[in-house]
Each structure stands twice: as C-alpha cells, then as structure tokens.
Amino acid sequence: MLIKRPSDIPSSEITPEAIYHARRDFMRGAMSVAALGVGVAAASNSMAAPAHVTDVDVKGPAWLTQQLAAASANKGVITDTITPYEHITGYNNFYEYGYNKTDPAEKAHVLTTNPWTVEIAGEVAKPGTFALEDLLKGIALEERVYRLRCVEAWSMVVPWVGFSLAELIQRFEPTSKAKYLAFTTLERPAEMPGQKSRFSTIDWPYREGLRMDEAMHPLTTLAVGLYGKVLPNQNGAPLRLVVPWKYGFKYIKSIVKIEFTEKQPKTTWSMLAPDEYGFYANVNPQVSHPRWSQAEERRLPSGLLKPNIIPTQLFNGYAEQVAHLYKDMDLRKFY
Ligand SMILES: Nc1nc2c(c(=O)[nH]1)N[C@H]1C(S)=C(S)[C@@H](COP(=O)(O)O)O[C@H]1N2
Ligand SMILES: [Mo]
C-alpha cells in the first residue's frame, strides 16, 4: 500500500479524497492485520492519521465500529470534491451547544451517546423504545457522498455513512394514517449548554419533520458515520437525518424519537420564523430568503481570498431524483 502519510504532505496539497481513501484503506488494512493475528498497534503507528483526524476523539461502541468497517463503497452519484474532515467537524450548526460555528466542536464531546435509545411512536403497528444497537441490527451501512447546503448559503460535500430511512420505516409497519414523520433531538441541558442559555429563543427540544414520501425516498438517510468513522458528536451522534435536496436545518441531529403522524408536525425553524423557514425547505436558487438571495453558495473550504462561490442548484442538484415529489406544488408557496 503506497500511500504517503497525510501528515507528510503540506496541507495545501492534501486532497480530501486522498485522506479519505487512505483512512478507508487503513481501516480495512487494520482489520485484516488483526485477523492475521499481527499486532494492530504496530499497524496503527505506521499509518498514523493526521492530527486533525485524531483530534476528534470519536469512540463508538464495538458493534458500531464493526458495522462501519463493513460499510460498502460510495453509492452517491456526485463528483464534487469532498470537503476536508476538519471543516465538516469544525464548522457546525448545533444550537444545543451555542450559536457560534465553533461551539459544537468545542463542547459536544461531553455528550453521552452510549447507551442510546430511540422511541418509535404514533401511527405504526410496532411502536416501542429501542436500543440503537437493536435498531441497526441487520442493516448494511453504505458510504453516501452528498452535498449539504445550509440555508445560510454555505455548503459542503460530506461522506456520510448510513442507510436509507425507508429501511427502518418498513420494520415498524406504518398504518394508513401515517402521513408524516416527526423527529425529536435529545433534550439534556446538563450536557447541552445551549438548552440552558437565557439567550436561546428555541423551544427545545429541536424538532423536524418529513412527509412520508420524502421519508421513504432512497436518498433520505440516517447517518451514523462520517469519513468511515463514528459520527462525531458535533455532527449529531449517534444518529442524524440527512436529506440532501433540502436545507441543512432539516438534518436533525442526535435523534431520540421518531413519531408517525397524520398531520404535518411542527418543526423548530418554521415555528421560530415561519416567513423565513418553511416545512419543505427544498434547496431552491429562485426562492430567496427574505433577507438574502439563495442563488449562490459558499462551498467550504472558503476563505477571504478564495471565497469559492458557486451557483446553487435546484433541489441541491438532486432534481432528477426528487422533483416528481413536488410536481403539483407551488415551490414559492411551499418553501
Ligand atoms: N438538533 C439540532 N439539529 C440540527 C441543528 C441544530 O441546531 N440542532 N442545526 C441544523 C443546521 S441549521 C444545519 S446546517 C445542520 C448542520 O450539520 P453539520 O453541523 O453536521 O454540518 O444541522 C442541522 N441539525
Ligand atoms: Mo443550516
């Protein structure tokens, strides 16, 4: 395996894919070395990960690490350059930890994500509260490289590891009344300082929702990993939603409850500012936010000298796959 150690290459030359694939190869290598009975420690030393990767000390339970290592290769269809790990894990929106982009990376490590349970409720034949491990049993994880477009007009390209939400939905046997899904984030102020803040305007817990056909779409993903590893807490560990054709605020993090409902559920940002943020939140360059245009986006990494501004695509570039879901809808009205 002839891969330069990423730490030996000046950062200006690092292509994110190189790091990514080096890491994947390393994980595969470590697995086979372990199987041969050779010391894994020695293998780890010779293929040390770059500092910024080990900075985020993501330790998941053994069952999850094993499931991640067995994940199949990218099923995404895009050729965009993957955003470097340190940007995906260092520039976050997660108001449970504060309003600054660096708050989540600084504070989310205290969150206890193991054990973790998810309540399945509402219009299903088989409701219950399930340990994450049981929820994921028998599910084959896949790498999925998708664009993420935040409503604030920045974007990145993220190599998630996860699976189609549809797979999970079918297990619980939704009733004929199940028209929507309502998701809820953990509420645990002791570990989420933003939930205690007097300056917070959010009515905790954070909530999101999808229409059933959106939830069943094969692109709609529940992610448990990032860059082949356990999802860092700042990115919504241990379980977060990914809906690549919608604005980032739909990608609810650290999910503890999924309820099947007959009526459209209330969602955090549309409750807070209904004129600015809708339930649908489909990426649309033609429908401006009341305070800014959505025609363009700043693709990370982005700096003062190289802002890296690119045009925003309808449905974030996934129109071919998802436009039919909205064929009879006025996208200006249902934003
Ligand atoms: N619980 C919760 N989920 C959340 C948020 C949040 O503040 N709390 N922010 C959302 C927003 S606005 C965006 S853009 C994405 C950012 O995900 P990332 O930090 O993994 O890039 O998470 C979304 N999910
Ligand atoms: Mo966002």
GROMACS .gro file of C-alpha atoms in nm, residues 3-322:
model
  320
    3ILE     CA    1   0.016   0.596   0.032
    4LYS     CA    2   0.204   0.896   0.160
    5ARG     CA    3   0.115   0.966   0.518
    6PRO     CA    4  -0.121   1.264   0.503
    7SER     CA    5   0.084   1.432   0.777
    8ASP     CA    6   0.388   1.426   0.543
    9ILE     CA    7   0.209   1.627   0.275
   10PRO     CA    8   0.175   2.004   0.308
   11SER     CA    9  -0.187   2.085   0.379
   12SER     CA   10  -0.208   2.283   0.055
   13GLU     CA   11  -0.155   1.960  -0.137
   14ILE     CA   12  -0.392   1.743   0.057
   15THR     CA   13  -0.685   1.631  -0.145
   16PRO     CA   14  -0.965   1.533   0.088
   17GLU     CA   15  -1.031   1.219  -0.113
   18ALA     CA   16  -0.671   1.112  -0.059
   19ILE     CA   17  -0.708   1.134   0.315
   20TYR     CA   18  -1.043   0.970   0.298
   21HIS     CA   19  -0.933   0.675   0.093
   22ALA     CA   20  -0.610   0.643   0.288
   23ARG     CA   21  -0.817   0.618   0.601
   24ARG     CA   22  -1.053   0.366   0.450
   25ASP     CA   23  -0.761   0.156   0.333
   26PHE     CA   24  -0.611   0.188   0.678
   27MET     CA   25  -0.928   0.064   0.842
   28ARG     CA   26  -0.951  -0.229   0.603
   29GLY     CA   27  -0.579  -0.296   0.650
   30ALA     CA   28  -0.610  -0.287   1.027
   31MET     CA   29  -0.897  -0.532   1.011
   32SER     CA   30  -0.709  -0.786   0.801
   33VAL     CA   31  -0.392  -0.743   1.006
   34ALA     CA   32  -0.595  -0.811   1.316
   35ALA     CA   33  -0.743  -1.118   1.153
   36LEU     CA   34  -0.394  -1.248   1.084
   37GLY     CA   35  -0.305  -1.209   1.447
   38VAL     CA   36  -0.040  -0.944   1.383
   39GLY     CA   37  -0.027  -0.650   1.625
   40VAL     CA   38  -0.276  -0.384   1.532
   41ALA     CA   39  -0.081  -0.127   1.736
   42ALA     CA   40   0.217  -0.159   1.503
   43ALA     CA   41  -0.003  -0.115   1.201
   44SER     CA   42  -0.166   0.192   1.352
   45ASN     CA   43   0.171   0.355   1.416
   46SER     CA   44   0.294   0.311   1.063
   47MET     CA   45  -0.026   0.460   0.923
   48ALA     CA   46  -0.081   0.740   1.172
   49ALA     CA   47  -0.382   0.951   1.092
   50PRO     CA   48  -0.329   1.326   1.050
   51ALA     CA   49  -0.353   1.520   1.374
   52HIS     CA   50  -0.684   1.682   1.290
   53VAL     CA   51  -0.843   1.343   1.246
   54THR     CA   52  -0.731   1.211   1.583
   55ASP     CA   53  -0.818   1.546   1.746
   56VAL     CA   54  -1.180   1.449   1.734
   57ASP     CA   55  -1.174   1.157   1.968
   58VAL     CA   56  -1.463   0.960   1.834
   59LYS     CA   57  -1.508   0.635   2.015
   60GLY     CA   58  -1.814   0.437   1.942
   61PRO     CA   59  -1.925   0.104   2.080
   62ALA     CA   60  -1.755  -0.202   1.929
   63TRP     CA   61  -2.068  -0.315   1.741
   64LEU     CA   62  -2.084   0.021   1.562
   65THR     CA   63  -1.714   0.028   1.476
   66GLN     CA   64  -1.753  -0.318   1.325
   67GLN     CA   65  -2.061  -0.223   1.129
   68LEU     CA   66  -1.884   0.089   0.997
   69ALA     CA   67  -1.579  -0.109   0.890
   70ALA     CA   68  -1.807  -0.331   0.682
   71ALA     CA   69  -1.977  -0.037   0.509
   72SER     CA   70  -1.998  -0.065   0.131
   73ALA     CA   71  -1.836   0.186  -0.103
   74ASN     CA   72  -1.987   0.516  -0.208
   75LYS     CA   73  -2.336   0.495  -0.353
   76GLY     CA   74  -2.351   0.871  -0.406
   77VAL     CA   75  -2.357   0.996  -0.760
   78ILE     CA   76  -2.169   1.324  -0.739
   79THR     CA   77  -1.817   1.409  -0.846
   80ASP     CA   78  -1.772   1.724  -0.632
   81THR     CA   79  -1.457   1.739  -0.421
   82ILE     CA   80  -1.521   1.608  -0.073
   83THR     CA   81  -1.485   1.872   0.200
   84PRO     CA   82  -1.193   1.813   0.438
   85TYR     CA   83  -1.271   1.644   0.769
   86GLU     CA   84  -1.166   1.940   0.982
   87HIS     CA   85  -1.416   2.168   0.808
   88ILE     CA   86  -1.704   1.922   0.838
   89THR     CA   87  -1.628   1.868   1.207
   90GLY     CA   88  -1.514   2.220   1.298
   91TYR     CA   89  -1.776   2.444   1.134
   92ASN     CA   90  -2.114   2.336   1.263
   93ASN     CA   91  -2.466   2.443   1.342
   94PHE     CA   92  -2.587   2.272   1.658
   95TYR     CA   93  -2.761   2.530   1.875
   96GLU     CA   94  -2.781   2.292   2.170
   97TYR     CA   95  -2.413   2.389   2.212
   98GLY     CA   96  -2.433   2.758   2.124
   99TYR     CA   97  -2.471   2.986   1.823
  100ASN     CA   98  -2.108   3.003   1.710
  101LYS     CA   99  -1.983   2.773   1.439
  102THR     CA  100  -1.704   2.652   1.668
  103ASP     CA  101  -1.921   2.589   1.977
  104PRO     CA  102  -2.024   2.235   1.880
  105ALA     CA  103  -1.667   2.119   1.815
  106GLU     CA  104  -1.559   2.268   2.149
  107LYS     CA  105  -1.847   2.150   2.363
  108ALA     CA  106  -2.025   1.849   2.215
  109HIS     CA  107  -1.764   1.595   2.326
  110VAL     CA  108  -1.927   1.579   2.672
  111LEU     CA  109  -2.245   1.426   2.532
  112THR     CA  110  -2.308   1.067   2.640
  113THR     CA  111  -2.412   0.877   2.328
  114ASN     CA  112  -2.384   0.524   2.462
  115PRO     CA  113  -2.626   0.390   2.570
  116TRP     CA  114  -2.874   0.550   2.329
  117THR     CA  115  -3.237   0.467   2.269
  118VAL     CA  116  -3.483   0.580   2.005
  119GLU     CA  117  -3.858   0.585   2.066
  120ILE     CA  118  -4.076   0.487   1.771
  121ALA     CA  119  -4.427   0.618   1.828
  122GLY     CA  120  -4.758   0.712   1.668
  123GLU     CA  121  -4.921   0.556   1.365
  124VAL     CA  122  -4.730   0.227   1.348
  125ALA     CA  123  -4.822  -0.133   1.424
  126LYS     CA  124  -4.500  -0.190   1.615
  127PRO     CA  125  -4.412   0.106   1.836
  128GLY     CA  126  -4.152   0.085   2.112
  129THR     CA  127  -3.828   0.215   2.255
  130PHE     CA  128  -3.524   0.054   2.103
  131ALA     CA  129  -3.155   0.048   2.182
  132LEU     CA  130  -2.963   0.195   1.888
  133GLU     CA  131  -2.778  -0.133   1.850
  134ASP     CA  132  -3.106  -0.321   1.802
  135LEU     CA  133  -3.237  -0.058   1.565
  136LEU     CA  134  -2.932  -0.103   1.344
  137LYS     CA  135  -2.920  -0.481   1.365
  138GLY     CA  136  -2.914  -0.637   1.020
  139ILE     CA  137  -2.872  -0.304   0.845
  140ALA     CA  138  -2.591  -0.285   0.591
  141LEU     CA  139  -2.427   0.056   0.614
  142GLU     CA  140  -2.329   0.244   0.300
  143GLU     CA  141  -2.098   0.532   0.230
  144ARG     CA  142  -2.303   0.816   0.077
  145VAL     CA  143  -2.129   1.127  -0.052
  146TYR     CA  144  -2.383   1.410  -0.067
  147ARG     CA  145  -2.387   1.788  -0.092
  148LEU     CA  146  -2.509   1.974   0.216
  149ARG     CA  147  -2.649   2.323   0.153
  150CYS     CA  148  -2.721   2.533   0.462
  151VAL     CA  149  -2.996   2.796   0.438
  152GLU     CA  150  -2.724   3.046   0.540
  153ALA     CA  151  -2.572   2.996   0.191
  154TRP     CA  152  -2.265   2.790   0.270
  155SER     CA  153  -2.224   2.430   0.159
  156MET     CA  154  -2.002   2.129   0.179
  157VAL     CA  155  -1.971   1.777   0.043
  158VAL     CA  156  -1.993   1.512   0.309
  159PRO     CA  157  -1.901   1.143   0.301
  160TRP     CA  158  -2.169   1.011   0.536
  161VAL     CA  159  -2.202   0.650   0.639
  162GLY     CA  160  -2.559   0.546   0.689
  163PHE     CA  161  -2.863   0.379   0.539
  164SER     CA  162  -3.200   0.465   0.388
  165LEU     CA  163  -3.456   0.573   0.644
  166ALA     CA  164  -3.706   0.373   0.433
  167GLU     CA  165  -3.545   0.051   0.555
  168LEU     CA  166  -3.627   0.137   0.914
  169ILE     CA  167  -3.975   0.272   0.843
  170GLN     CA  168  -4.091  -0.055   0.689
  171ARG     CA  169  -3.998  -0.254   1.001
  172PHE     CA  170  -4.244  -0.065   1.219
  173GLU     CA  171  -4.534  -0.112   0.978
  174PRO     CA  172  -4.687   0.235   0.944
  175THR     CA  173  -5.069   0.244   0.947
  176SER     CA  174  -5.272   0.404   0.668
  177LYS     CA  175  -5.292   0.720   0.883
  178ALA     CA  176  -4.916   0.771   0.883
  179LYS     CA  177  -4.870   1.071   0.651
  180TYR     CA  178  -4.570   1.240   0.814
  181LEU     CA  179  -4.271   1.165   1.035
  182ALA     CA  180  -4.182   1.387   1.330
  183PHE     CA  181  -3.826   1.371   1.466
  184THR     CA  182  -3.702   1.493   1.802
  185THR     CA  183  -3.349   1.564   1.926
  186LEU     CA  184  -3.232   1.476   2.275
  187GLU     CA  185  -3.313   1.726   2.549
  188ARG     CA  186  -3.044   1.704   2.814
  189PRO     CA  187  -2.944   2.050   2.940
  190ALA     CA  188  -2.676   1.903   3.169
  191GLU     CA  189  -2.481   1.804   2.859
  192MET     CA  190  -2.620   2.059   2.614
  193PRO     CA  191  -2.537   2.405   2.749
  194GLY     CA  192  -2.731   2.587   2.475
  195GLN     CA  193  -3.053   2.439   2.617
  196LYS     CA  194  -2.988   2.623   2.945
  197SER     CA  195  -2.893   2.951   2.785
  198ARG     CA  196  -3.112   3.251   2.869
  199PHE     CA  197  -3.036   3.383   2.520
  200SER     CA  198  -3.186   3.085   2.346
  201THR     CA  199  -3.502   3.155   2.151
  202ILE     CA  200  -3.554   2.793   2.056
  203ASP     CA  201  -3.833   2.594   2.217
  204TRP     CA  202  -3.636   2.276   2.299
  205PRO     CA  203  -3.615   2.000   2.201
  206TYR     CA  204  -3.520   2.064   1.837
  207ARG     CA  205  -3.782   1.917   1.607
  208GLU     CA  206  -3.802   1.833   1.239
  209GLY     CA  207  -4.035   1.651   1.006
  210LEU     CA  208  -4.082   1.496   0.664
  211ARG     CA  209  -4.376   1.393   0.453
  212MET     CA  210  -4.399   1.013   0.425
  213ASP     CA  211  -4.298   1.004   0.055
  214GLU     CA  212  -3.995   1.222   0.132
  215ALA     CA  213  -3.900   0.996   0.422
  216MET     CA  214  -3.934   0.688   0.200
  217HIS     CA  215  -3.715   0.833  -0.077
  218PRO     CA  216  -3.395   0.629  -0.114
  219LEU     CA  217  -3.176   0.942  -0.084
  220THR     CA  218  -3.315   1.013   0.264
  221THR     CA  219  -3.053   0.883   0.501
  222LEU     CA  220  -2.996   0.815   0.866
  223ALA     CA  221  -2.626   0.868   0.926
  224VAL     CA  222  -2.416   0.705   1.197
  225GLY     CA  223  -2.074   0.770   1.046
  226LEU     CA  224  -1.857   1.027   0.872
  227TYR     CA  225  -1.537   0.967   0.673
  228GLY     CA  226  -1.566   0.596   0.752
  229LYS     CA  227  -1.565   0.655   1.125
  230VAL     CA  228  -1.814   0.700   1.405
  231LEU     CA  229  -2.009   1.027   1.367
  232PRO     CA  230  -1.853   1.297   1.590
  233ASN     CA  231  -2.090   1.443   1.850
  234GLN     CA  232  -2.084   1.788   1.686
  235ASN     CA  233  -2.223   1.630   1.370
  236GLY     CA  234  -2.517   1.474   1.551
  237ALA     CA  235  -2.401   1.145   1.700
  238PRO     CA  236  -2.511   0.883   1.730
  239LEU     CA  237  -2.796   0.915   1.476
  240ARG     CA  238  -2.888   1.209   1.250
  241LEU     CA  239  -3.101   1.270   0.947
  242VAL     CA  240  -2.961   1.359   0.603
  243VAL     CA  241  -3.195   1.487   0.330
  244PRO     CA  242  -2.956   1.610   0.060
  245TRP     CA  243  -3.207   1.808  -0.150
  246LYS     CA  244  -3.322   2.015   0.149
  247TYR     CA  245  -3.159   2.291   0.351
  248GLY     CA  246  -2.934   2.176   0.634
  249PHE     CA  247  -3.174   2.263   0.914
  250LYS     CA  248  -3.386   1.961   0.813
  251TYR     CA  249  -3.090   1.732   0.900
  252ILE     CA  250  -3.193   1.690   1.264
  253LYS     CA  251  -2.916   1.566   1.494
  254SER     CA  252  -2.894   1.326   1.789
  255ILE     CA  253  -3.240   1.178   1.729
  256VAL     CA  254  -3.423   1.020   2.024
  257LYS     CA  255  -3.775   0.995   1.886
  258ILE     CA  256  -3.947   0.928   1.554
  259GLU     CA  257  -4.323   0.966   1.557
  260PHE     CA  258  -4.552   0.875   1.268
  261THR     CA  259  -4.831   1.132   1.242
  262GLU     CA  260  -5.142   1.208   1.043
  263LYS     CA  261  -5.089   1.586   1.048
  264GLN     CA  262  -4.787   1.787   0.940
  265PRO     CA  263  -4.568   1.817   1.252
  266LYS     CA  264  -4.433   2.138   1.398
  267THR     CA  265  -4.068   2.200   1.318
  268THR     CA  266  -3.819   2.417   1.505
  269TRP     CA  267  -3.722   2.676   1.244
  270SER     CA  268  -4.068   2.719   1.094
  271MET     CA  269  -4.207   2.773   1.446
  272LEU     CA  270  -3.940   3.035   1.514
  273ALA     CA  271  -3.968   3.230   1.187
  274PRO     CA  272  -4.244   3.093   0.962
  275ASP     CA  273  -4.190   3.363   0.697
  276GLU     CA  274  -3.826   3.268   0.662
  277TYR     CA  275  -3.817   2.891   0.705
  278GLY     CA  276  -4.079   2.652   0.575
  279PHE     CA  277  -4.164   2.291   0.639
  280TYR     CA  278  -4.039   2.180   0.297
  281ALA     CA  279  -3.709   2.371   0.287
  282ASN     CA  280  -3.616   2.237  -0.055
  283VAL     CA  281  -3.298   2.398  -0.185
  284ASN     CA  282  -3.413   2.647  -0.448
  285PRO     CA  283  -3.193   2.918  -0.602
  286GLN     CA  284  -3.504   3.101  -0.731
  287VAL     CA  285  -3.677   3.142  -0.398
  288SER     CA  286  -3.485   3.395  -0.190
  289HIS     CA  287  -3.475   3.405   0.185
  290PRO     CA  288  -3.643   3.734   0.288
  291ARG     CA  289  -3.303   3.869   0.393
  292TRP     CA  290  -3.067   3.719   0.133
  293SER     CA  291  -3.052   3.553  -0.207
  294GLN     CA  292  -3.025   3.176  -0.235
  295ALA     CA  293  -2.886   3.190  -0.590
  296GLU     CA  294  -2.528   3.117  -0.484
  297GLU     CA  295  -2.342   2.944  -0.207
  298ARG     CA  296  -2.001   2.949  -0.042
  299ARG     CA  297  -1.853   2.600  -0.079
  300LEU     CA  298  -1.624   2.511   0.212
  301PRO     CA  299  -1.333   2.542   0.249
  302SER     CA  300  -1.391   2.909   0.181
  303GLY     CA  301  -1.167   3.198   0.279
  304LEU     CA  302  -1.143   3.571   0.229
  305LEU     CA  303  -0.902   3.533  -0.061
  306LYS     CA  304  -1.074   3.229  -0.205
  307PRO     CA  305  -1.442   3.258  -0.116
  308ASN     CA  306  -1.525   2.973  -0.354
  309ILE     CA  307  -1.869   3.097  -0.455
  310ILE     CA  308  -2.067   2.861  -0.679
  311PRO     CA  309  -2.421   2.866  -0.816
  312THR     CA  310  -2.684   2.688  -0.610
  313GLN     CA  311  -2.873   2.415  -0.794
  314LEU     CA  312  -3.246   2.343  -0.779
  315PHE     CA  313  -3.304   2.069  -0.519
  316ASN     CA  314  -2.931   2.098  -0.446
  317GLY     CA  315  -2.857   1.914  -0.772
  318TYR     CA  316  -3.089   1.620  -0.697
  319ALA     CA  317  -3.382   1.739  -0.912
  320GLU     CA  318  -3.372   1.433  -1.135
  321GLN     CA  319  -3.428   1.210  -0.834
  322VAL     CA  320  -3.677   1.418  -0.634
   0.00000   0.00000   0.00000
